[in-house]
Amino acid sequence: MCGKRHKRSFSRLEVVLIIFLALMIAVTVALLVLHFLTQENSSSNDYDPPPTQKPSNGVSGGYLLGAGRADCTGPVAEIPLMGYANPDQVGGGLLTRLYSRAFIVAEPDSSKRVVFVSIDIGMVSQRLRLEVLKELKSKYGELYRQDNVILSGTHTHSGPGGYFQYTLFWITSKGLIKPSLNAIVKGIVKSIDIAHQNLKRGRLFINRGIVENSQINRSPYSYLQNPASEQSRYSSNTDKEMVMLKMVDENGHDLGLISWFAVHPVSMNNTNHLVNSDNVGYASLLFEQEKNKGMLPGEGSFVAAFASSNLGDVSPNTKGPFCVNTGESCDNPQSTCPVGGAAMCMAMGPGTDMFDSTRIIGQNIYSKAKELYANASQEITGPLSSAHQWVNMSDVQVELNATHTVKTCKPALGHSFAAGTIDGVGAFNFTQGSVEGDPFWDHIRDQLLGEPSNETKACHEPKPVLFSTGEMTWPHPWHPDIVDVQIATIGSLAIVAVPGEFTTMSGRRLREAVKREFDSHGTAGMDVVIAGLCNVYTHYITTYEEYQVQRYEAASTIYGPHTLSAYLQLYRGLARAIATNTVQDLPSGPEPPFFNITSLTLVPVVIPDRTPVNKTFGDVLQEVRQQYRVGEVAEVTFVSANPRNSAENMTEHNFLTVETYVNVSGKWQVVRNDASWDTRFYWTKGSSGQSNATIEWHIPSGTEPGIYRIRYFGHYKKILKPINPFEGISSTFEITSL
């Protein structure tokens, strides 16, 4: 029986949501207008495919080893942070600097080598990788190539964005931001240069250990969809094992380490505005400070990288999800609260705030790595090899068995993608675990962006498609089709470089598949590690079973339900080629596009800086106290200028130092800089070009009593005048013992 159709009246919330969505479309249109005003057309890159590789006959006398570290921080103000997809979360200062850490392993008697780079950024973008490879080719010819260079992001959610060439990532990053991209490219290349220059004979050792009290599975209801027989093989729903590679020279002197451990660097939550490297970056800082005695952070030859692994469903917020408004648990399949819905469900812990949580998790990771490093005795020996292919992940035929073949899909994001996670919730009324679309949002999407094709809808089932990004190509594709798959082997160690975030069980299946492939072709006993967020970003990779319940990770598995099966097939092929010395026979695959975009951003231009009346840049507005004790916070505020002036025109510029007066020499000695964990640099934008900078020093235990001061360094911009440096100095203050 049909009743009368009534005209729908919209609630106030729905009106707000419609207005918000319209604004998002307006932002997109503005980006497109900017794009075509600059008359920039896309073109494919002109990189040559790598030369074929001859099989190695072995290695004697260890390896040539090199390690290098370089700053890649970029602008710390007004640039959207990359990770939580929140356009309102823009940089407003600095907690710790971001670094690129590069490691080169080379065979002494040949040109064969492997380069692994761990970078304090959210993830490696295709644009970033292509630019780095172009720079390396211009410097080193065919020595460092797409097949033997692995670029891996640590996945900090507190680094500047704006270094992507695909349209989807322009929305929350406000376009492609050249100062941000350039800083990362320059830092990566410089770290590789330093490692190359530091090559010396040395030895490698591997060790493994369990890290406790540092992670939880943030989608346990997805994990439980995996076969019970498979789950029973593991003691936990997360991978707790850390794998650590120790590097020493031929005399046993320390050179560096690479650690792989599965945890999201999201201890700093989506309310943070200070650029920093989060928990894994803090672990690097602790280890490097220990080994580089007497050096400031960022200085010294020892390099410690804490790299990402299969962290897709792994959170460091160990207290679990709670409703922030009521305090009750929201550990349920939809991660939603009785009052306020999913927007109220957030995970937290283990500390009292996000700074404390970052410190605790970072300390845990560091402590285990220190133990493993000290006790590492299993030496890595043997030849080097690397295998790489570009693959069109939108159309991979996957042989599940002798009778069943499936395929991957054009990229698409599901409704639960918009819900976010318990580490950083989304917006509106979206929830995790949505296996049905919402007619309201689907109608708005259809009107503004176009309806997904029936083919895409069917391919992605049971995912209800929210954005059919693989069918959105104007002005450039919204998601990549061409994806890197890569394995590098160093003796008995296989580093599997994956282009996204594998969940715990997906990572386990991948490691097992690669290991079995090596075993079946006469290369038994391989240690297989997963390096996450490498070379190009393709969101998440869940198991087929996890995909069925469509929590955030599954809704963000953009190539459909058989994505993991496709990767298992592809990486088995790479492992087989290495094990059988047939890497040279692998087809290189279709090369990715390189869009010739020089600048395309909605980030406001840097306007000329101004000072208050009767003040100059660097003047103190609020002084330090005369005396402090350990545990207190020394704080000073200066007349400031936009920090982007420094980032866009200087290299490796410090915004601050903490200095102590040395009576013997009568000079000031720097004891802290802006890369130190206990300093914080806050920038506050005022009106008409005026701004303030506040520097905090959280005085740590062990600080020597004495006389101290804080210095601030910046650059100001005037109309029609070059950018000029300035500095400010606080009054002296005394630190007394307790």
XYZ file of N, CA and C in Angstrom, residues 106-268:
489
model
N 76.103 -2.223 0.994
C 76.675 -2.479 -0.330
C 77.627 -3.666 -0.279
N 77.671 -4.386 -1.377
C 78.665 -5.441 -1.512
C 80.008 -4.796 -1.841
N 81.058 -5.161 -1.116
C 82.351 -4.478 -1.296
C 82.921 -4.591 -2.696
N 82.661 -5.692 -3.381
C 83.326 -5.954 -4.656
C 82.419 -5.771 -5.862
N 81.247 -5.100 -5.647
C 80.361 -4.852 -6.777
C 79.552 -3.595 -6.504
N 78.768 -3.220 -7.473
C 77.945 -2.025 -7.311
C 76.588 -2.350 -6.699
N 76.358 -3.611 -6.328
C 75.064 -3.988 -5.784
C 74.897 -3.413 -4.388
N 73.774 -2.770 -4.171
C 73.524 -2.178 -2.871
C 72.031 -2.044 -2.624
N 71.686 -1.846 -1.362
C 70.313 -1.627 -0.933
C 70.286 -0.368 -0.082
N 69.295 0.473 -0.337
C 69.126 1.701 0.433
C 67.771 1.646 1.133
N 67.781 1.823 2.454
C 66.528 1.910 3.206
C 66.490 3.256 3.908
N 65.404 3.990 3.678
C 65.262 5.320 4.266
C 63.961 5.363 5.064
N 64.070 5.714 6.337
C 62.904 5.911 7.200
C 62.761 7.408 7.439
N 61.583 7.945 7.133
C 61.376 9.394 7.147
C 60.258 9.747 8.119
N 60.485 10.768 8.936
C 59.486 11.227 9.907
C 58.377 12.006 9.202
N 57.585 11.302 8.421
C 56.445 11.901 7.732
C 55.275 10.920 7.806
N 54.100 11.385 7.411
C 52.922 10.534 7.483
C 53.036 9.300 6.619
N 53.499 9.474 5.410
C 53.640 8.381 4.456
C 54.412 8.909 3.257
N 54.919 8.013 2.442
C 55.617 8.424 1.222
C 54.578 8.543 0.114
N 54.581 9.672 -0.569
C 53.682 9.854 -1.707
C 54.408 9.496 -2.998
N 53.632 9.212 -4.022
C 54.239 8.897 -5.319
C 55.031 10.085 -5.850
N 54.492 11.286 -5.701
C 55.196 12.475 -6.173
C 56.541 12.625 -5.462
N 56.541 12.398 -4.159
C 57.765 12.497 -3.379
C 58.805 11.497 -3.861
N 58.392 10.254 -4.053
C 59.341 9.224 -4.485
C 59.908 9.525 -5.863
N 59.053 9.947 -6.795
C 59.531 10.221 -8.147
C 60.536 11.372 -8.153
N 60.293 12.385 -7.339
C 61.235 13.509 -7.286
C 62.562 13.087 -6.662
N 62.509 12.249 -5.618
C 63.743 11.761 -5.003
C 64.535 10.919 -6.000
N 63.864 10.014 -6.713
C 64.559 9.181 -7.696
C 65.188 10.022 -8.799
N 64.492 11.089 -9.189
C 65.042 11.974 -10.212
C 66.319 12.642 -9.719
N 66.316 13.093 -8.464
C 67.512 13.724 -7.891
C 68.656 12.719 -7.774
N 68.337 11.512 -7.345
C 69.382 10.499 -7.193
C 69.986 10.128 -8.541
N 69.160 10.061 -9.556
C 69.674 9.728 -10.886
C 70.619 10.810 -11.396
N 70.279 12.056 -11.128
C 71.138 13.151 -11.593
C 72.480 13.147 -10.871
N 72.508 12.627 -9.640
C 73.749 12.623 -8.855
C 74.562 11.344 -9.042
N 73.865 10.207 -9.107
C 74.558 8.917 -9.038
C 74.335 8.027 -10.258
N 73.667 8.535 -11.271
C 73.404 7.706 -12.438
C 72.496 6.546 -12.084
N 72.908 5.331 -12.423
C 72.086 4.142 -12.190
C 72.434 3.420 -10.893
N 73.186 4.081 -10.002
C 73.594 3.417 -8.761
C 72.417 3.236 -7.811
N 71.583 4.279 -7.672
C 70.425 4.223 -6.785
C 69.165 4.395 -7.620
N 68.319 3.351 -7.606
C 67.204 3.269 -8.549
C 65.923 2.869 -7.817
N 64.834 2.797 -8.582
C 63.556 2.433 -7.967
C 63.553 1.016 -7.415
N 64.433 0.142 -7.914
C 64.413 -1.237 -7.425
C 65.215 -1.430 -6.149
N 66.240 -0.585 -5.894
C 67.069 -0.817 -4.707
C 66.978 0.294 -3.664
N 66.090 1.259 -3.865
C 65.865 2.324 -2.882
C 64.461 2.166 -2.314
N 64.368 1.987 -1.001
C 63.090 1.900 -0.299
C 62.903 3.165 0.528
N 61.799 3.852 0.306
C 61.448 5.033 1.098
C 60.239 4.676 1.956
N 60.386 4.794 3.277
C 59.340 4.368 4.210
C 59.008 5.507 5.169
N 57.728 5.846 5.284
C 57.290 6.856 6.244
C 57.055 6.245 7.609
N 57.424 6.961 8.675
C 57.176 6.448 10.029
C 55.693 6.475 10.359
N 54.952 7.341 9.700
C 53.502 7.514 9.865
C 53.143 8.452 11.011
N 54.060 9.331 11.414
C 53.657 10.377 12.350
C 52.508 11.164 11.739
N 51.523 11.501 12.562
C 50.383 12.299 12.106
C 50.578 13.777 12.424
N 51.818 14.146 12.745
C 52.097 15.523 13.156
C 53.145 16.193 12.287
N 53.241 15.755 11.034
C 54.143 16.395 10.086
C 53.367 17.162 9.039
N 53.986 18.160 8.409
C 53.283 18.951 7.385
C 52.851 18.096 6.203
N 51.680 18.388 5.648
C 51.194 17.722 4.451
C 51.515 18.539 3.218
N 50.781 18.270 2.151
C 50.943 19.066 0.940
C 51.957 18.549 -0.042
N 52.335 17.253 0.036
C 53.360 16.726 -0.863
C 52.815 15.601 -1.756
N 51.522 15.692 -2.081
C 50.861 14.672 -2.898
C 50.453 15.240 -4.256
N 50.372 14.377 -5.265
C 49.942 14.824 -6.583
C 48.534 14.340 -6.931
N 47.928 13.503 -6.072
C 46.581 13.012 -6.353
C 45.536 13.887 -5.670
N 44.425 14.098 -6.364
C 43.457 15.128 -5.986
C 42.859 14.919 -4.600
N 42.576 13.677 -4.200
C 41.947 13.448 -2.906
C 42.740 14.089 -1.778
N 44.059 13.988 -1.850
C 44.900 14.471 -0.756
C 45.062 15.989 -0.775
N 44.617 16.628 -1.859
C 44.659 18.091 -1.883
C 43.599 18.692 -0.970
N 42.507 17.958 -0.746
C 41.374 18.539 -0.042
C 41.759 18.951 1.374
N 42.271 18.002 2.165
C 42.617 18.332 3.549
C 43.998 18.967 3.675
N 44.846 18.829 2.657
C 46.179 19.439 2.700
C 46.213 20.810 2.031
N 45.076 21.240 1.515
C 44.972 22.537 0.841
C 45.897 22.621 -0.367
N 46.016 21.503 -1.089
C 46.751 21.515 -2.345
C 48.131 20.909 -2.241
N 48.947 21.187 -3.259
C 50.345 20.769 -3.273
C 51.183 21.957 -2.838
N 51.931 21.791 -1.755
C 52.654 22.886 -1.118
C 54.146 22.676 -1.347
N 54.707 23.433 -2.248
C 56.093 23.209 -2.665
C 57.108 23.311 -1.526
N 57.019 24.287 -0.607
C 58.004 24.314 0.483
C 57.991 23.043 1.322
N 56.814 22.458 1.503
C 56.721 21.209 2.254
C 57.343 20.060 1.464
N 56.959 19.920 0.199
C 57.513 18.876 -0.664
C 59.021 19.024 -0.796
N 59.486 20.234 -1.041
C 60.917 20.462 -1.263
C 61.750 20.114 -0.034
N 61.229 20.435 1.153
C 61.975 20.147 2.379
C 62.159 18.647 2.562
N 61.123 17.876 2.247
C 61.215 16.420 2.415
C 62.147 15.820 1.364
N 61.997 16.240 0.111
C 62.879 15.735 -0.951
C 64.335 16.046 -0.617
N 64.589 17.287 -0.242
C 65.962 17.696 0.069
C 66.522 16.898 1.241
N 65.692 16.692 2.291
C 66.152 15.942 3.450
C 66.462 14.495 3.125
N 65.604 13.852 2.323
C 65.841 12.455 1.951
C 67.130 12.319 1.155
N 67.275 13.166 0.148
C 68.467 13.076 -0.712
C 69.729 13.368 0.093
N 69.661 14.357 0.983
C 70.840 14.683 1.792
C 71.201 13.529 2.719
N 70.204 12.876 3.311
C 70.506 11.748 4.201
C 71.168 10.609 3.424
N 70.724 10.379 2.187
C 71.360 9.356 1.346
C 72.773 9.785 0.970
N 72.958 11.070 0.657
C 74.303 11.579 0.362
C 75.255 11.318 1.528
N 74.798 11.619 2.738
C 75.647 11.434 3.921
C 75.972 9.959 4.118
N 74.960 9.096 3.980
C 75.205 7.658 4.108
C 76.198 7.182 3.051
N 76.054 7.692 1.832
C 76.959 7.323 0.735
C 78.393 7.746 1.051
N 78.539 8.944 1.574
C 79.879 9.450 1.904
C 80.499 8.708 3.082
N 79.654 8.150 3.948
C 80.151 7.488 5.159
C 80.364 5.986 4.991
N 80.234 5.462 3.774
C 80.370 4.018 3.573
C 81.718 3.500 4.080
N 81.646 2.441 4.882
C 82.858 1.803 5.397
C 82.557 0.336 5.659
N 83.601 -0.466 5.727
C 83.394 -1.892 5.972
C 82.773 -2.107 7.349
N 81.831 -3.055 7.388
C 81.179 -3.305 8.662
C 80.406 -4.605 8.654
N 79.657 -4.819 9.742
C 78.911 -6.060 9.928
C 77.490 -5.741 10.386
N 76.588 -6.644 10.072
C 75.182 -6.501 10.426
C 74.761 -7.638 11.350
N 73.948 -7.289 12.350
C 73.413 -8.283 13.272
C 71.912 -8.060 13.413
N 71.181 -9.151 13.580
C 69.728 -9.063 13.726
C 69.320 -9.625 15.078
N 68.281 -9.036 15.662
C 67.753 -9.536 16.920
C 66.259 -9.247 16.970
N 65.550 -9.973 17.818
C 64.093 -9.827 17.934
C 63.701 -9.897 19.389
N 62.606 -9.221 19.710
C 62.112 -9.266 21.080
C 60.695 -8.740 21.163
N 60.029 -9.020 22.272
C 58.640 -8.641 22.480
C 58.563 -7.308 23.216
N 57.759 -6.406 22.686
C 57.513 -5.106 23.320
C 56.160 -5.176 24.022
N 56.164 -4.977 25.317
C 54.926 -5.075 26.085
C 54.342 -3.689 26.367
N 53.035 -3.680 26.645
C 52.334 -2.493 27.164
C 52.460 -1.272 26.257
N 52.436 -1.485 24.948
C 52.659 -0.360 24.042
C 51.676 -0.304 22.880
N 50.670 -1.195 22.848
C 49.774 -1.215 21.697
C 48.508 -1.983 22.027
N 47.442 -1.666 21.327
C 46.212 -2.448 21.342
C 45.710 -2.538 19.902
N 44.820 -3.504 19.650
C 44.162 -3.560 18.349
C 42.947 -2.637 18.408
N 42.895 -1.663 17.510
C 41.806 -0.684 17.559
C 40.567 -1.149 16.780
N 40.667 -2.283 16.093
C 39.507 -2.877 15.415
C 39.406 -4.361 15.761
N 39.258 -4.671 17.054
C 39.230 -6.086 17.447
C 38.061 -6.851 16.832
N 36.953 -6.169 16.538
C 35.804 -6.854 15.944
C 36.093 -7.265 14.504
N 36.939 -6.521 13.828
C 37.385 -6.944 12.501
C 38.317 -8.143 12.607
N 39.255 -8.050 13.535
C 40.225 -9.134 13.713
C 39.527 -10.455 14.003
N 38.449 -10.408 14.776
C 37.739 -11.626 15.159
C 37.026 -12.295 13.990
N 36.925 -11.618 12.855
C 36.312 -12.229 11.672
C 37.248 -13.221 10.997
N 38.535 -13.149 11.302
C 39.490 -14.082 10.714
C 39.249 -15.486 11.276
N 39.619 -16.530 10.527
C 39.342 -17.894 10.983
C 39.881 -18.156 12.382
N 39.086 -18.817 13.200
C 39.495 -19.112 14.575
C 40.781 -19.929 14.595
N 40.919 -20.841 13.626
C 42.129 -21.664 13.569
C 43.370 -20.808 13.331
N 43.201 -19.743 12.550
C 44.320 -18.837 12.293
C 44.622 -18.002 13.535
N 43.593 -17.487 14.174
C 43.796 -16.696 15.383
C 44.481 -17.506 16.474
N 44.148 -18.779 16.558
C 44.688 -19.620 17.631
C 46.192 -19.808 17.537
N 46.756 -19.509 16.397
C 48.209 -19.646 16.230
C 48.989 -18.505 16.868
N 48.280 -17.473 17.290
C 48.943 -16.284 17.816
C 48.437 -15.971 19.218
N 49.307 -15.438 20.035
C 48.956 -15.150 21.427
C 48.298 -13.793 21.601
N 48.288 -12.979 20.541
C 47.747 -11.631 20.667
C 47.118 -11.204 19.348
N 46.227 -10.219 19.418
C 45.631 -9.680 18.191
C 46.438 -8.523 17.623
N 47.662 -8.332 18.123
C 48.630 -7.426 17.505
C 49.977 -8.139 17.438
N 50.848 -7.679 16.543
C 52.214 -8.205 16.490
C 53.068 -7.423 17.480
N 53.517 -8.084 18.514
C 54.296 -7.436 19.566
C 55.804 -7.510 19.321
N 56.201 -8.254 18.291
C 57.631 -8.465 18.081
C 58.286 -7.280 17.393
N 59.407 -6.873 17.933
C 60.277 -5.890 17.289
C 61.433 -6.630 16.625
N 61.726 -6.255 15.391
C 62.895 -6.780 14.689
C 63.899 -5.643 14.557
N 65.131 -5.902 14.969
C 66.135 -4.843 15.021
C 67.387 -5.252 14.250
N 67.874 -4.365 13.392
C 69.086 -4.581 12.600
C 70.171 -3.646 13.125
N 71.246 -4.232 13.591
C 72.360 -3.485 14.197
C 73.500 -3.365 13.202
N 74.080 -2.156 13.107
C 75.173 -1.897 12.181
C 76.407 -1.432 12.955
N 77.521 -2.113 12.733
C 78.797 -1.708 13.331
C 79.870 -1.738 12.256
N 80.947 -0.980 12.459
C 82.043 -1.045 11.490
C 82.913 -2.248 11.802
N 83.975 -2.449 11.005
C 84.772 -3.669 11.143
C 85.524 -3.734 12.469
N 85.609 -2.598 13.165
C 86.249 -2.572 14.479
C 85.234 -2.668 15.614
N 83.952 -2.849 15.251
C 82.928 -2.994 16.267
C 82.325 -1.696 16.752
N 82.711 -0.586 16.141
C 82.164 0.711 16.553
C 80.744 0.883 16.015
N 79.883 1.457 16.825
C 78.474 1.610 16.468
C 78.280 2.563 15.293
N 77.420 2.149 14.362
C 77.067 2.995 13.219
C 75.596 3.389 13.235
N 74.724 2.431 13.566
C 73.306 2.757 13.549
C 72.442 1.528 13.716
N 71.136 1.742 13.679
C 70.187 0.634 13.769
C 68.911 0.982 13.027
N 68.240 -0.068 12.555
C 66.879 0.051 12.032
C 66.013 -0.895 12.850
N 64.927 -0.379 13.386
C 63.978 -1.196 14.126
C 62.642 -1.154 13.410
N 61.988 -2.315 13.295
C 60.638 -2.381 12.734
C 59.686 -2.871 13.821
N 58.640 -2.102 14.069
C 57.665 -2.454 15.097
C 56.320 -1.872 14.697
N 55.257 -2.652 14.924
C 53.926 -2.254 14.469
C 53.207 -1.432 15.538
N 53.159 -0.129 15.344
C 52.360 0.742 16.204
C 52.099 2.043 15.457
N 50.894 2.564 15.588
C 50.580 3.849 14.977
C 51.243 4.982 15.771
N 51.954 5.877 15.123
C 52.455 7.066 15.816
C 51.347 8.124 15.944
N 50.365 7.818 16.790
C 49.248 8.730 17.011
C 49.040 8.968 18.503
N 50.136 8.904 19.265
C 50.023 9.296 20.665
C 49.671 10.781 20.762
N 50.185 11.567 19.836
C 49.772 12.969 19.721
C 48.465 12.982 18.940
